[in-house]
Amino acid sequence: VRVALQTADVQFRAEGTIAKPFDSKEFDLEHEISGKEIEGLAPLIDFAVPLRGEFRAKGRVSARGNRFTYEEDLRIGKTDLKANITVMREPPRPTITARIFTRELHLDDVELFYEDEDTGPAEDTSRVIPDYTLPIDTLTAADLDLDVKAERIITGIGDLGDLVSKVNLKDVRFKASLSITGITGGQISQELDINAAVKPPLNRIQLSVKDLDYGFYQRKMLDRDLIEGRVDLFVNLSGPGATRRTFLGNADGRITIIAGPGKITGRRLDLWASDLLPTLLSPRWQRQPVTEMNCMVTHIELQDGLAKIEDILLDTQRITIAGSGMVDLETEELEVFLAPRPKRASLVSLANPVEITGTLSQP
């Protein structure tokens, strides 16, 4: 058989053999397909495609009974993928087993979780934490066993290194592990567990970031340096919620941040501790546009969405700042207290305690 199909959005060609189509449903076809938007194929294959953009694919699809096998070389956007996928079409939902390899994975071409498109008549500027609704319909579409390997991950902020990811979706329970190494000399490990079989879904996220150059990401995203240095970040959160905000508003867990040494743009922190008039008149002060940071440590405990900042410690060459406080992740209200201690006594100093209230968007 030879098949050719062309629509406004998709071109498809295939050639191969079909045997006993009404009995064993057996066929073996080599094919080429290209189109403007790969998401448009989702209704044809009964499960959501976690990719987006213009695509071109060449490979082989074969079937016998309810078993379908795809061997594919796929280019989606700027990403080249080699995929070996098996689909078993059996009730209550298809079972997909996939092994995917790419030399370069461009994250602009991948979308596992779709952010809400309808944000209302106007953007909500009173909230800082962005929101999205968990794609429960996507999680109920199929069972999935997926292995992904990428030699390079390319994002809008640069090259993140290599990636190994395993995803398992069984009976509407989604489990995923991800490891990225070589990310500006650092490493990221993440585990995500979403149990959508209960309402509201139960979520758990564990994140470990080691020796990450956060100055690199500020330069790429903000086009300027606010803080330079490396940071370790540890996150362990769990709780119910069908959206990001409701999950954080109910979350329990712990967050730890350890950073330094590094540099902070500007001299405001040092000014807080300095002898005011001599410092402002000092030529040496004016020649140094940065604050040298020795270290920073923060421990945060979460209970029912209330983030208790157990301690904040920021140490520079001139001042040590300690603090504590609370952040309500549901309302984004905050109450934080910071107390500075200068390392040198001064006659005219601004080193007074500071209380920060309000919300994250309007502190």
Short mmCIF file of C-alpha atoms in Angstrom, two decimals:
data_model
loop_
_atom_site.label_atom_id
_atom_site.label_comp_id
_atom_site.label_asym_id
_atom_site.label_seq_id
_atom_site.Cartn_x
_atom_site.Cartn_y
_atom_site.Cartn_z
CA VAL A 1 0.00 0.00 0.00
CA ARG A 2 1.04 3.58 -0.66
CA VAL A 3 -0.67 6.45 1.12
CA ALA A 4 -0.35 10.21 0.62
CA LEU A 5 -2.31 12.77 2.60
CA GLN A 6 -2.06 16.52 2.65
CA THR A 7 -4.06 19.08 4.62
CA ALA A 8 -3.45 22.72 5.38
CA ASP A 9 -1.41 21.76 8.46
CA VAL A 10 -0.09 18.22 7.88
CA GLN A 11 1.65 16.27 5.11
CA PHE A 12 1.80 12.48 5.39
CA ARG A 13 3.28 9.73 3.21
CA ALA A 14 3.55 6.02 3.96
CA GLU A 15 4.43 2.81 2.16
CA GLY A 16 4.31 -0.78 3.40
CA THR A 17 2.19 -3.88 3.83
CA ILE A 18 -1.06 -4.70 5.56
CA ALA A 19 -2.04 -8.31 6.39
CA LYS A 20 -5.45 -9.49 7.59
CA PRO A 21 -6.64 -6.01 8.66
CA PHE A 22 -9.96 -7.34 10.07
CA ASP A 23 -8.40 -10.32 11.88
CA SER A 24 -4.91 -9.69 13.28
CA LYS A 25 -4.83 -5.95 12.50
CA GLU A 26 -1.26 -6.42 11.27
CA PHE A 27 0.64 -3.82 9.27
CA ASP A 28 4.15 -2.51 8.75
CA LEU A 29 4.61 0.95 7.25
CA GLU A 30 7.49 3.30 6.65
CA HIS A 31 6.31 6.87 6.86
CA GLU A 32 7.15 10.54 6.71
CA ILE A 33 5.00 13.18 8.33
CA SER A 34 5.42 16.91 8.83
CA GLY A 35 3.19 19.66 10.12
CA LYS A 36 2.82 23.07 11.68
CA GLU A 37 1.88 21.95 15.20
CA ILE A 38 2.57 18.51 16.68
CA GLU A 39 -0.08 19.00 19.39
CA GLY A 40 -2.63 18.61 16.59
CA LEU A 41 -1.76 14.89 16.41
CA ALA A 42 -2.98 14.22 19.97
CA PRO A 43 -6.61 13.41 18.96
CA LEU A 44 -5.32 10.87 16.42
CA ILE A 45 -3.28 8.82 18.91
CA ASP A 46 -5.52 9.11 21.97
CA PHE A 47 -2.91 10.62 24.29
CA ALA A 48 -1.43 14.05 24.83
CA VAL A 49 1.84 14.90 23.09
CA PRO A 50 4.22 16.70 25.52
CA LEU A 51 5.79 18.66 22.65
CA ARG A 52 4.89 21.77 20.74
CA GLY A 53 5.75 23.47 17.51
CA GLU A 54 6.51 22.65 13.89
CA PHE A 55 7.67 19.08 13.33
CA ARG A 56 9.05 16.58 10.81
CA ALA A 57 9.25 12.84 11.44
CA LYS A 58 10.51 9.80 9.57
CA GLY A 59 10.31 6.24 10.77
CA ARG A 60 8.43 2.96 10.90
CA VAL A 61 5.16 2.05 12.53
CA SER A 62 4.05 -1.54 12.87
CA ALA A 63 1.19 -3.27 14.60
CA ARG A 64 -0.24 -6.64 15.44
CA GLY A 65 -3.51 -6.81 17.29
CA ASN A 66 -3.57 -4.13 19.99
CA ARG A 67 0.20 -3.64 19.99
CA PHE A 68 1.66 -0.68 18.08
CA THR A 69 5.39 0.04 17.73
CA TYR A 70 6.92 3.31 16.57
CA GLU A 71 10.55 3.81 15.59
CA GLU A 72 10.95 7.50 14.92
CA ASP A 73 13.49 10.14 14.00
CA LEU A 74 11.72 13.35 14.93
CA ARG A 75 12.67 16.98 14.61
CA ILE A 76 10.45 19.26 16.65
CA GLY A 77 11.43 22.90 16.54
CA LYS A 78 15.21 22.85 17.13
CA THR A 79 15.18 19.47 18.90
CA ASP A 80 16.18 16.18 17.25
CA LEU A 81 14.77 13.05 18.90
CA LYS A 82 15.28 9.34 18.37
CA ALA A 83 12.32 7.50 19.84
CA ASN A 84 11.29 3.88 20.28
CA ILE A 85 7.70 3.75 21.47
CA THR A 86 5.32 0.85 22.09
CA VAL A 87 1.61 1.38 22.68
CA MET A 88 -0.70 -1.32 24.01
CA ARG A 89 -4.30 -0.32 23.37
CA GLU A 90 -6.16 -2.10 26.14
CA PRO A 91 -8.82 -0.92 28.61
CA PRO A 92 -9.07 1.14 30.68
CA ARG A 93 -6.40 3.24 28.89
CA PRO A 94 -3.45 2.78 26.54
CA THR A 95 -0.09 1.80 28.00
CA ILE A 96 2.90 3.59 26.49
CA THR A 97 6.51 2.46 26.86
CA ALA A 98 9.03 4.89 25.40
CA ARG A 99 12.78 5.35 25.18
CA ILE A 100 13.86 8.74 23.86
CA PHE A 101 17.35 10.08 23.16
CA THR A 102 18.45 13.50 21.96
CA ARG A 103 21.78 15.23 21.57
CA GLU A 104 20.18 18.64 22.14
CA LEU A 105 16.88 19.15 23.95
CA HIS A 106 15.50 22.66 23.56
CA LEU A 107 13.04 23.25 26.39
CA ASP A 108 11.09 25.72 24.27
CA ASP A 109 9.92 22.66 22.31
CA VAL A 110 8.72 20.71 25.39
CA GLU A 111 5.69 21.36 27.55
CA LEU A 112 4.77 18.75 30.14
CA PHE A 113 2.49 21.07 32.12
CA TYR A 114 0.44 23.68 30.31
CA GLU A 115 -0.03 26.97 32.12
CA ASP A 116 -3.53 28.37 32.31
CA GLU A 117 -4.33 30.40 29.22
CA ASP A 118 -7.37 32.19 30.64
CA THR A 119 -5.97 34.56 33.25
CA GLY A 120 -9.04 36.79 33.35
CA PRO A 121 -9.67 40.26 31.97
CA ALA A 122 -6.40 41.63 33.35
CA GLU A 123 -3.19 40.27 34.78
CA ASP A 124 -3.25 39.91 38.56
CA THR A 125 -0.36 42.11 39.68
CA SER A 126 -1.18 41.59 43.35
CA ARG A 127 0.32 38.06 43.27
CA VAL A 128 3.93 37.08 42.72
CA ILE A 129 3.61 33.28 42.66
CA PRO A 130 2.45 32.21 39.15
CA ASP A 131 -0.35 29.69 38.88
CA TYR A 132 -1.34 26.75 36.73
CA THR A 133 -3.88 23.96 37.01
CA LEU A 134 -2.55 20.40 37.06
CA PRO A 135 -3.46 18.64 33.77
CA ILE A 136 -5.60 15.92 35.33
CA ASP A 137 -7.17 15.03 31.95
CA THR A 138 -3.68 14.42 30.59
CA LEU A 139 -2.82 12.14 33.50
CA THR A 140 -5.95 10.03 32.90
CA ALA A 141 -5.31 9.60 29.15
CA ALA A 142 -2.71 6.81 29.36
CA ASP A 143 -0.32 4.79 31.50
CA LEU A 144 3.29 5.67 30.75
CA ASP A 145 6.80 4.28 31.26
CA LEU A 146 9.28 6.77 29.81
CA ASP A 147 13.07 7.08 29.80
CA VAL A 148 14.64 10.27 28.42
CA LYS A 149 18.32 11.05 27.92
CA ALA A 150 19.69 14.32 26.58
CA GLU A 151 23.36 15.16 26.12
CA ARG A 152 22.62 18.90 26.23
CA ILE A 153 19.66 20.93 27.47
CA ILE A 154 19.28 24.28 25.77
CA THR A 155 17.09 26.97 27.34
CA GLY A 156 16.56 30.68 26.93
CA ILE A 157 19.15 31.26 29.67
CA GLY A 158 21.84 29.00 28.23
CA ASP A 159 23.22 25.46 28.23
CA LEU A 160 22.15 23.51 31.34
CA GLY A 161 24.21 20.34 30.82
CA ASP A 162 23.02 16.75 30.34
CA LEU A 163 19.75 15.22 31.51
CA VAL A 164 18.49 11.80 32.57
CA SER A 165 14.78 11.50 33.36
CA LYS A 166 12.43 8.64 34.19
CA VAL A 167 8.65 9.06 34.19
CA ASN A 168 6.05 6.57 35.34
CA LEU A 169 2.30 7.14 35.09
CA LYS A 170 0.13 4.32 36.37
CA ASP A 171 -3.53 4.46 37.42
CA VAL A 172 -3.50 8.28 37.39
CA ARG A 173 -0.41 8.49 39.63
CA PHE A 174 2.48 10.40 38.10
CA LYS A 175 6.05 9.85 39.31
CA ALA A 176 9.06 11.50 37.72
CA SER A 177 12.74 11.75 38.54
CA LEU A 178 15.16 14.11 36.84
CA SER A 179 18.90 14.61 37.09
CA ILE A 180 20.87 17.40 35.40
CA THR A 181 24.66 17.50 35.67
CA GLY A 182 27.23 19.89 34.30
CA ILE A 183 24.93 22.87 34.82
CA THR A 184 27.64 25.57 35.13
CA GLY A 185 29.52 23.12 37.33
CA GLY A 186 26.51 22.25 39.48
CA GLN A 187 23.91 19.51 39.73
CA ILE A 188 20.12 19.37 40.00
CA SER A 189 18.08 16.37 41.14
CA GLN A 190 14.30 16.39 41.37
CA GLU A 191 11.55 13.92 42.22
CA LEU A 192 7.88 14.67 41.64
CA ASP A 193 4.89 12.60 42.75
CA ILE A 194 1.29 13.53 41.84
CA ASN A 195 -1.53 11.24 42.95
CA ALA A 196 -4.49 12.38 40.84
CA ALA A 197 -6.60 9.38 41.86
CA VAL A 198 -7.77 11.38 44.89
CA LYS A 199 -9.44 14.79 45.00
CA PRO A 200 -7.79 17.17 45.42
CA PRO A 201 -4.61 15.58 44.05
CA LEU A 202 -1.81 14.88 46.52
CA ASN A 203 1.56 16.30 45.49
CA ARG A 204 5.11 15.85 46.67
CA ILE A 205 8.24 17.49 45.34
CA GLN A 206 11.84 16.94 46.37
CA LEU A 207 14.53 19.17 44.89
CA SER A 208 18.27 19.16 45.49
CA VAL A 209 20.47 21.81 43.88
CA LYS A 210 24.20 21.69 44.56
CA ASP A 211 26.87 24.24 43.71
CA LEU A 212 24.69 26.20 41.29
CA ASP A 213 26.01 29.45 39.81
CA TYR A 214 22.95 31.65 40.34
CA GLY A 215 24.71 34.70 38.99
CA PHE A 216 24.68 33.03 35.56
CA TYR A 217 20.88 32.87 35.54
CA GLN A 218 20.46 36.45 36.71
CA ARG A 219 22.63 37.68 33.86
CA LYS A 220 20.60 35.71 31.34
CA MET A 221 17.15 36.55 32.73
CA LEU A 222 17.62 40.07 34.11
CA ASP A 223 20.53 41.21 31.94
CA ARG A 224 22.39 42.33 35.07
CA ASP A 225 24.13 40.97 38.14
CA LEU A 226 22.38 41.27 41.50
CA ILE A 227 24.23 38.49 43.30
CA GLU A 228 27.25 36.47 42.18
CA GLY A 229 28.24 33.18 43.74
CA ARG A 230 27.11 29.61 44.17
CA VAL A 231 24.21 28.17 46.10
CA ASP A 232 22.91 24.89 47.48
CA LEU A 233 19.12 24.51 47.68
CA PHE A 234 17.13 21.69 49.29
CA VAL A 235 13.32 21.51 49.02
CA ASN A 236 10.96 18.85 50.38
CA LEU A 237 7.27 19.78 50.12
CA SER A 238 4.02 17.82 50.13
CA GLY A 239 0.33 18.63 50.23
CA PRO A 240 -2.99 18.60 48.38
CA GLY A 241 -3.95 20.93 45.57
CA ALA A 242 -5.09 21.00 41.94
CA THR A 243 -3.19 24.22 41.21
CA ARG A 244 0.24 25.52 42.12
CA ARG A 245 -1.15 28.17 44.47
CA THR A 246 -3.52 25.80 46.29
CA PHE A 247 -0.70 23.28 46.67
CA LEU A 248 1.63 25.88 48.20
CA GLY A 249 -1.24 27.19 50.32
CA ASN A 250 -1.56 23.71 51.91
CA ALA A 251 2.02 22.49 51.74
CA ASP A 252 4.08 21.01 54.56
CA GLY A 253 7.84 20.58 54.37
CA ARG A 254 11.17 22.29 54.56
CA ILE A 255 13.42 24.53 52.45
CA THR A 256 17.12 25.13 53.10
CA ILE A 257 19.38 27.60 51.25
CA ILE A 258 23.15 27.76 51.71
CA ALA A 259 25.19 30.23 49.65
CA GLY A 260 28.51 32.00 49.49
CA PRO A 261 31.05 33.38 49.24
CA GLY A 262 29.90 35.85 46.62
CA LYS A 263 29.27 39.44 45.65
CA ILE A 264 26.15 41.61 45.94
CA THR A 265 25.68 44.57 43.60
CA GLY A 266 25.74 47.90 45.46
CA ARG A 267 26.90 48.93 48.93
CA ARG A 268 23.56 49.28 50.71
CA LEU A 269 24.18 46.42 53.14
CA ASP A 270 27.60 47.75 54.08
CA LEU A 271 26.16 51.25 54.40
CA TRP A 272 23.71 49.85 56.94
CA ALA A 273 26.65 49.03 59.21
CA SER A 274 29.10 51.80 58.46
CA ASP A 275 30.06 55.02 60.15
CA LEU A 276 27.88 57.11 57.84
CA LEU A 277 29.71 60.39 57.13
CA PRO A 278 33.31 59.08 56.85
CA THR A 279 32.12 56.26 54.63
CA LEU A 280 30.28 58.51 52.17
CA LEU A 281 33.37 60.73 51.84
CA SER A 282 35.77 57.82 51.37
CA PRO A 283 37.26 57.48 47.83
CA ARG A 284 37.84 53.78 48.52
CA TRP A 285 34.11 53.31 49.20
CA GLN A 286 33.20 54.95 45.91
CA ARG A 287 35.61 52.70 43.97
CA GLN A 288 33.99 49.51 45.28
CA PRO A 289 30.50 49.09 43.74
CA VAL A 290 29.88 45.66 45.30
CA THR A 291 29.44 44.10 48.73
CA GLU A 292 31.64 41.10 49.47
CA MET A 293 29.45 38.34 50.91
CA ASN A 294 31.00 35.64 53.07
CA CYS A 295 27.96 33.35 53.31
CA MET A 296 24.17 33.18 53.54
CA VAL A 297 22.03 30.51 55.22
CA THR A 298 18.22 30.26 55.41
CA HIS A 299 16.00 27.57 56.95
CA ILE A 300 12.25 27.61 56.23
CA GLU A 301 9.65 25.28 57.77
CA LEU A 302 6.23 24.97 56.06
CA GLN A 303 3.04 23.92 57.82
CA ASP A 304 -0.35 24.21 56.07
CA GLY A 305 1.07 26.74 53.62
CA LEU A 306 2.54 28.96 56.34
CA ALA A 307 6.27 29.37 55.74
CA LYS A 308 8.07 29.99 59.02
CA ILE A 309 11.51 31.47 58.35
CA GLU A 310 13.38 29.97 61.27
CA ASP A 311 16.53 31.92 60.58
CA ILE A 312 18.22 34.07 57.99
CA LEU A 313 21.94 34.71 58.31
CA LEU A 314 23.83 36.95 55.88
CA ASP A 315 27.47 37.72 56.62
CA THR A 316 29.61 40.29 54.78
CA GLN A 317 32.99 41.83 55.53
CA ARG A 318 31.34 44.68 57.44
CA ILE A 319 28.03 43.37 58.80
CA THR A 320 26.19 40.27 59.96
CA ILE A 321 22.41 40.30 59.42
CA ALA A 322 20.15 37.86 61.23
CA GLY A 323 16.42 37.51 60.80
CA SER A 324 13.27 35.44 61.06
CA GLY A 325 9.64 35.75 60.08
CA MET A 326 6.57 34.30 58.39
CA VAL A 327 5.21 34.18 54.83
CA ASP A 328 1.64 33.04 54.14
CA LEU A 329 1.90 31.30 50.76
CA GLU A 330 -1.87 31.40 50.28
CA THR A 331 -2.26 35.17 50.69
CA GLU A 332 1.42 36.06 50.07
CA GLU A 333 1.40 38.22 53.21
CA LEU A 334 4.73 38.48 54.99
CA GLU A 335 6.15 39.57 58.31
CA VAL A 336 9.94 39.45 58.49
CA PHE A 337 12.27 40.94 61.09
CA LEU A 338 15.95 41.68 60.29
CA ALA A 339 18.57 42.73 62.82
CA PRO A 340 22.02 43.94 61.74
CA ARG A 341 25.23 43.71 63.78
CA PRO A 342 28.15 45.81 62.51
CA LYS A 343 31.60 44.29 62.85
CA ARG A 344 33.01 47.70 63.81
CA ALA A 345 31.58 50.21 66.21
CA SER A 346 30.55 53.52 64.59
CA LEU A 347 29.34 56.88 65.88
CA VAL A 348 26.69 57.64 63.24
CA SER A 349 25.30 54.31 62.04
CA LEU A 350 22.08 53.22 60.36
CA ALA A 351 22.35 49.74 61.90
CA ASN A 352 18.82 49.58 63.29
CA PRO A 353 16.44 46.59 63.11
CA VAL A 354 13.98 46.50 60.19
CA GLU A 355 10.51 44.98 60.03
CA ILE A 356 9.11 44.07 56.59
CA THR A 357 5.34 43.64 56.25
CA GLY A 358 2.79 43.77 53.43
CA THR A 359 2.78 41.20 50.61
CA LEU A 360 5.40 39.71 48.30
CA SER A 361 4.24 42.02 45.51
CA GLN A 362 4.06 45.10 47.73
CA PRO A 363 6.42 44.74 50.70
#
